C-alpha cells in the first residue's frame, strides 16, 4: 500500500520551510541589502538579473503552451503581461521588464548595457536557461510549482525598498518601482501556484516531487548569485567594471 499523503497544511508548511535555501540568505544578497556593495557591484547584479527578467515571460509562455486547462491559462497569461506590458507608449502599461530597465538607468547602466546582455555571466545564463528548459519539458503543473520560490519574494523586495534609499543614496528612488510593484503580484502568483500544487499533489510521491522542484528552483537562484559574486569582487580593476 502506498504511504499516506501529508495533509494540505503539512504540505504547505514543508514548502514554506524551504525558505532556508532562498537566495535572501546568499552572502552576496546579504551584502547588497546591508549596503556594503560598491556601485559597480550593484550594476553587475542589476545587469545580470535583467537576463532573468527577460526569460520569465518566455518561461511563462512555455507553461501556457503546455497547459490544457483553459481556466488556468486565463490566469497564467497575466504573468506574461505583467512582465512584457502592453506597450511603451504613453498610457500603456509598461510592464516589469521596462520597470527593470528603469532600475538599470537609476544605477547608471544604459539601455544598451541591459538589452545587449553584455554583462551577463555564463553561470547566470546557464542557470536561467535551465529554468526555461524545465518549463518547456515538464508537465505544466510541475512547471507552475517551480514558480513557488515567489513564496519568499515579497520579503526580499520589501527589504530592498526599506534599505536601499539609506544605503545607496546615489540610486534615484524612482528606480525602485519594480520592487514596489512586485510585492502584490508575487502574492497573487503564489496563491495560484499553491492552488495548482495542492490539486496536483494528491499522492505523497507528488508532494515530495514538488519539494524537489522548488529546491531545484532555489538552486537556480542561488547559482545566479554565486556567478554574480564571483564576477564582481571588491578589487575588480576599474577598466572592466560595469
Ligand atoms: O528579486 C527576487 O529575489 C525575485 C525572486 C523571484 C523568485 O523567487 O523566483 C522572482 C522575482 N524576483 C521576480 O521579480 C519575478 O518577477 C519572478 C517571477 C518568478 C517566477 O518564477 O515565475 N520568480 C520571480
Coordinates of N, CA, C and O in Angstrom, one line a residue, residues 58-148:
X58 N 9.2 34.3 -21.1 CA 9.4 33.1 -22.0 C 9.1 31.8 -21.3 O 8.4 30.9 -21.9
X59 N 9.5 31.8 -20.1 CA 9.2 30.6 -19.2 C 7.7 30.5 -19.1 O 7.1 29.4 -19.2
X60 N 7.0 31.6 -18.8 CA 5.5 31.5 -18.6 C 4.8 31.2 -19.9 O 3.8 30.5 -19.9
X61 N 5.4 31.6 -21.0 CA 4.8 31.2 -22.3 C 4.9 29.7 -22.6 O 4.0 29.1 -23.1
X62 N 6.0 29.2 -22.1 CA 6.2 27.7 -22.3 C 5.2 27.0 -21.4 O 4.6 26.0 -21.9
X63 N 4.9 27.5 -20.2 CA 3.9 26.8 -19.4 C 2.6 26.9 -20.0 O 1.8 25.9 -20.1
X64 N 2.3 28.1 -20.5 CA 1.0 28.2 -21.2 C 0.8 27.3 -22.4 O -0.2 26.7 -22.6
X65 N 1.9 27.1 -23.1 CA 1.8 26.3 -24.3 C 1.6 24.8 -24.0 O 1.1 24.0 -24.8
X66 N 2.0 24.4 -22.8 CA 1.8 23.0 -22.4 C 0.5 22.8 -21.6 O 0.2 21.7 -21.2
X67 N -0.2 23.9 -21.3 CA -1.3 23.8 -20.4 C -2.6 23.6 -21.1 O -3.0 24.4 -21.9
X68 N -3.3 22.5 -20.7 CA -4.5 22.1 -21.4 C -5.8 22.7 -20.7 O -6.9 22.4 -21.2
X69 N -5.6 23.4 -19.7 CA -6.7 23.8 -18.8 C -7.0 25.3 -19.1 O -6.2 26.2 -18.8
X70 N -8.1 25.6 -19.8 CA -8.4 27.0 -20.2 C -8.5 27.9 -19.0 O -8.0 29.1 -19.0
X71 N -9.1 27.5 -17.9 CA -9.2 28.3 -16.7 C -7.8 28.7 -16.2 O -7.6 29.9 -15.8
X72 N -6.9 27.8 -16.2 CA -5.6 28.1 -15.7 C -4.9 29.1 -16.7 O -4.3 30.1 -16.3
X73 N -5.1 28.8 -18.0 CA -4.4 29.7 -19.0 C -4.9 31.1 -18.8 O -4.1 32.1 -18.9
X74 N -6.2 31.3 -18.5 CA -6.7 32.6 -18.4 C -6.1 33.4 -17.3 O -5.9 34.6 -17.3
X75 N -5.7 32.7 -16.2 CA -5.0 33.4 -15.1 C -3.5 33.5 -15.4 O -2.9 34.5 -15.1
X76 N -2.9 32.4 -16.0 CA -1.5 32.4 -16.1 C -1.0 33.5 -17.1 O 0.1 34.0 -17.0
X77 N -1.8 33.8 -18.1 CA -1.4 34.7 -19.1 C -1.1 36.1 -18.5 O -0.4 36.9 -19.1
X78 N -1.7 36.4 -17.4 CA -1.5 37.7 -16.7 C 0.0 37.8 -16.4 O 0.5 39.0 -16.4
X79 N 0.7 36.7 -16.1 CA 2.1 36.8 -15.8 C 2.9 37.3 -16.9 O 3.9 38.1 -16.8
X80 N 2.6 36.9 -18.1 CA 3.3 37.4 -19.3 C 3.1 38.9 -19.5 O 4.1 39.6 -19.7
X81 N 1.9 39.3 -19.3 CA 1.6 40.7 -19.5 C 2.2 41.6 -18.4 O 2.7 42.7 -18.6
X82 N 2.2 41.0 -17.2 CA 2.9 41.7 -16.1 C 4.3 42.1 -16.5 O 4.8 43.2 -16.2
X83 N 5.0 41.2 -17.1 CA 6.5 41.4 -17.4 C 6.6 42.1 -18.7 O 7.5 43.0 -18.8
X84 N 5.9 41.7 -19.8 CA 6.1 42.4 -21.1 C 5.3 43.7 -21.2 O 5.7 44.5 -22.0
X85 N 4.3 43.9 -20.4 CA 3.5 45.1 -20.5 C 2.7 45.1 -21.8 O 2.7 44.1 -22.6
X86 N 2.0 46.2 -22.0 CA 1.1 46.3 -23.2 C 1.7 47.2 -24.3 O 1.2 47.3 -25.3
X87 N 2.8 47.9 -23.9 CA 3.5 48.8 -24.9 C 4.2 49.8 -24.2 O 4.2 49.9 -22.9
X88 N 5.0 50.6 -24.9 CA 5.8 51.6 -24.3 C 5.3 53.0 -24.4 O 5.8 54.0 -23.9
X89 N 4.2 53.1 -25.2 CA 3.6 54.5 -25.5 C 2.9 55.0 -24.2 O 2.5 54.2 -23.3
X90 N 2.7 56.3 -24.2 CA 2.0 57.0 -23.1 C 0.7 56.3 -22.8 O -0.1 56.0 -23.7
X91 N 0.5 56.0 -21.5 CA -0.8 55.4 -21.1 C -0.8 53.9 -21.1 O -1.7 53.3 -20.6
X92 N 0.2 53.3 -21.8 CA 0.2 51.9 -21.9 C 0.8 51.3 -20.5 O 1.6 52.0 -19.9
X93 N 0.4 50.1 -20.2 CA 1.0 49.5 -19.0 C 2.4 49.0 -19.4 O 2.5 48.1 -20.3
X94 N 3.5 49.6 -18.9 CA 4.8 49.3 -19.5 C 5.3 47.9 -19.1 O 5.9 47.2 -19.9
X95 N 5.0 47.4 -17.9 CA 5.4 46.0 -17.6 C 6.7 46.0 -16.8 O 7.5 47.0 -16.7
X96 N 7.0 44.8 -16.3 CA 8.1 44.6 -15.4 C 9.5 44.7 -16.0 O 10.5 45.2 -15.4
X97 N 9.6 44.3 -17.3 CA 10.9 44.4 -18.0 C 11.3 45.9 -18.1 O 12.4 46.3 -17.8
X98 N 10.3 46.7 -18.5 CA 10.6 48.1 -18.6 C 10.9 48.7 -17.2 O 11.8 49.6 -17.1
X99 N 10.2 48.3 -16.2 CA 10.5 48.8 -14.8 C 11.9 48.4 -14.4 O 12.6 49.1 -13.8
X100 N 12.3 47.2 -14.8 CA 13.7 46.8 -14.5 C 14.7 47.6 -15.3 O 15.8 48.0 -14.8
X101 N 14.4 48.0 -16.5 CA 15.3 48.9 -17.3 C 15.4 50.2 -16.5 O 16.5 50.8 -16.4
X102 N 14.3 50.7 -16.0 CA 14.4 52.0 -15.2 C 15.3 51.8 -14.0 O 16.0 52.7 -13.6
X103 N 15.2 50.6 -13.4 CA 16.2 50.4 -12.3 C 17.6 50.4 -12.8 O 18.5 51.0 -12.2
X104 N 17.8 49.8 -14.0 CA 19.1 49.8 -14.6 C 19.6 51.3 -14.8 O 20.8 51.6 -14.5
X105 N 18.7 52.1 -15.4 CA 19.1 53.5 -15.6 C 19.4 54.2 -14.3 O 20.4 55.0 -14.2
X106 N 18.7 53.9 -13.3 CA 18.9 54.5 -12.0 C 20.2 54.2 -11.3 O 20.7 54.9 -10.5
X107 N 20.7 53.0 -11.7 CA 22.0 52.6 -11.1 C 23.2 52.9 -12.0 O 24.3 52.7 -11.7
X108 N 22.9 53.6 -13.2 CA 24.0 54.0 -14.0 C 24.3 53.2 -15.2 O 25.3 53.3 -15.9
X109 N 23.4 52.2 -15.5 CA 23.6 51.4 -16.8 C 22.8 52.1 -17.9 O 21.8 52.9 -17.6
X110 N 23.1 51.7 -19.1 CA 22.3 52.3 -20.3 C 21.4 51.1 -20.7 O 21.6 50.0 -20.4
X111 N 20.4 51.6 -21.5 CA 19.5 50.5 -22.1 C 20.3 49.5 -22.9 O 20.0 48.3 -22.9
X112 N 21.3 50.0 -23.6 CA 22.2 49.1 -24.4 C 22.9 48.1 -23.5 O 23.0 47.0 -23.9
X113 N 23.4 48.6 -22.4 CA 24.1 47.7 -21.5 C 23.2 46.5 -21.1 O 23.6 45.4 -21.0
X114 N 21.9 46.9 -20.9 CA 21.0 45.8 -20.4 C 20.6 44.9 -21.6 O 20.7 43.7 -21.5
X115 N 20.0 45.5 -22.6 CA 19.5 44.7 -23.7 C 20.5 43.9 -24.4 O 20.2 42.8 -25.0
X116 N 21.7 44.4 -24.5 CA 22.8 43.6 -25.2 C 23.2 42.3 -24.4 O 23.8 41.4 -24.9
X117 N 22.8 42.3 -23.1 CA 23.2 41.2 -22.2 C 24.7 41.1 -22.1 O 25.2 40.0 -21.8
X118 N 25.5 42.1 -22.4 CA 26.9 42.1 -22.5 C 27.5 41.7 -21.1 O 28.6 41.1 -21.1
X119 N 26.8 42.1 -20.1 CA 27.4 41.8 -18.7 C 27.0 40.4 -18.2 O 27.4 40.0 -17.1
X120 N 26.1 39.7 -18.9 CA 25.5 38.5 -18.3 C 26.6 37.4 -18.3 O 27.2 37.1 -19.3
X121 N 26.8 36.9 -17.1 CA 27.8 35.9 -16.8 C 27.4 34.5 -17.3 O 26.2 34.2 -17.2
X122 N 28.3 33.7 -17.8 CA 27.9 32.3 -18.2 C 27.1 31.6 -17.2 O 26.1 30.9 -17.5
X123 N 27.5 31.6 -16.0 CA 26.8 30.9 -14.9 C 25.3 31.3 -14.7 O 24.4 30.6 -14.5
X124 N 25.1 32.6 -14.9 CA 23.8 33.2 -14.8 C 22.9 32.7 -16.0 O 21.8 32.3 -15.9
X125 N 23.6 32.8 -17.2 CA 22.8 32.4 -18.4 C 22.4 30.9 -18.3 O 21.3 30.5 -18.5
X126 N 23.4 30.0 -17.8 CA 23.1 28.6 -17.7 C 22.0 28.3 -16.7 O 21.1 27.5 -16.9
X127 N 22.0 29.0 -15.6 CA 21.1 28.8 -14.6 C 19.7 29.2 -15.0 O 18.7 28.5 -14.9
X128 N 19.6 30.4 -15.6 CA 18.3 30.9 -16.1 C 17.7 30.0 -17.2 O 16.6 29.6 -17.3
X129 N 18.6 29.6 -18.1 CA 18.2 28.8 -19.2 C 17.7 27.4 -18.7 O 16.8 26.8 -19.3
X130 N 18.3 26.9 -17.6 CA 17.8 25.7 -17.0 C 16.4 25.8 -16.6 O 15.6 24.9 -16.7
X131 N 16.0 27.0 -16.1 CA 14.7 27.2 -15.6 C 13.7 27.2 -16.8 O 12.7 26.6 -16.8
X132 N 14.1 27.9 -17.9 CA 13.2 28.0 -19.1 C 13.1 26.5 -19.7 O 12.0 26.1 -20.0
X133 N 14.2 25.8 -19.7 CA 14.1 24.5 -20.3 C 13.2 23.5 -19.5 O 12.5 22.7 -20.0
X134 N 13.3 23.7 -18.2 CA 12.5 22.9 -17.3 C 11.0 23.1 -17.6 O 10.2 22.2 -17.8
X135 N 10.7 24.4 -17.7 CA 9.3 24.8 -18.0 C 8.8 24.3 -19.4 O 7.6 24.0 -19.6
X136 N 9.7 24.2 -20.3 CA 9.4 23.7 -21.6 C 9.1 22.2 -21.6 O 8.2 21.7 -22.3
X137 N 9.8 21.5 -20.7 CA 9.8 20.0 -20.8 C 8.9 19.3 -19.7 O 8.4 18.2 -19.9
X138 N 8.7 20.0 -18.6 CA 7.9 19.3 -17.5 C 6.4 19.5 -17.8 O 6.0 20.3 -18.5
X139 N 5.6 18.6 -17.1 CA 4.2 18.8 -17.1 C 3.9 20.2 -16.6 O 4.6 20.7 -15.7
X140 N 2.9 20.9 -17.1 CA 2.7 22.3 -16.8 C 2.5 22.5 -15.3 O 2.9 23.5 -14.7
X141 N 1.9 21.5 -14.6 CA 1.7 21.6 -13.2 C 3.0 21.7 -12.4 O 3.2 22.5 -11.5
X142 N 4.0 20.9 -12.9 CA 5.3 20.9 -12.2 C 6.0 22.2 -12.5 O 6.6 22.8 -11.6
X143 N 5.9 22.7 -13.7 CA 6.5 24.0 -14.1 C 5.9 25.1 -13.3 O 6.6 26.0 -12.8
X144 N 4.5 25.0 -13.1 CA 3.9 26.1 -12.2 C 4.4 26.0 -10.8 O 4.7 27.1 -10.2
X145 N 4.6 24.8 -10.3 CA 5.1 24.7 -8.9 C 6.5 25.3 -8.8 O 6.9 25.9 -7.8
X146 N 7.3 25.2 -9.9 CA 8.7 25.8 -9.8 C 8.7 27.3 -9.6 O 9.7 27.9 -9.1
X147 N 7.5 28.0 -9.8 CA 7.5 29.4 -9.5 C 7.3 29.7 -8.1 O 7.3 30.9 -7.7
X148 N 7.1 28.7 -7.2 CA 6.7 28.9 -5.8 C 7.9 29.4 -5.0 O 7.6 29.7 -3.8

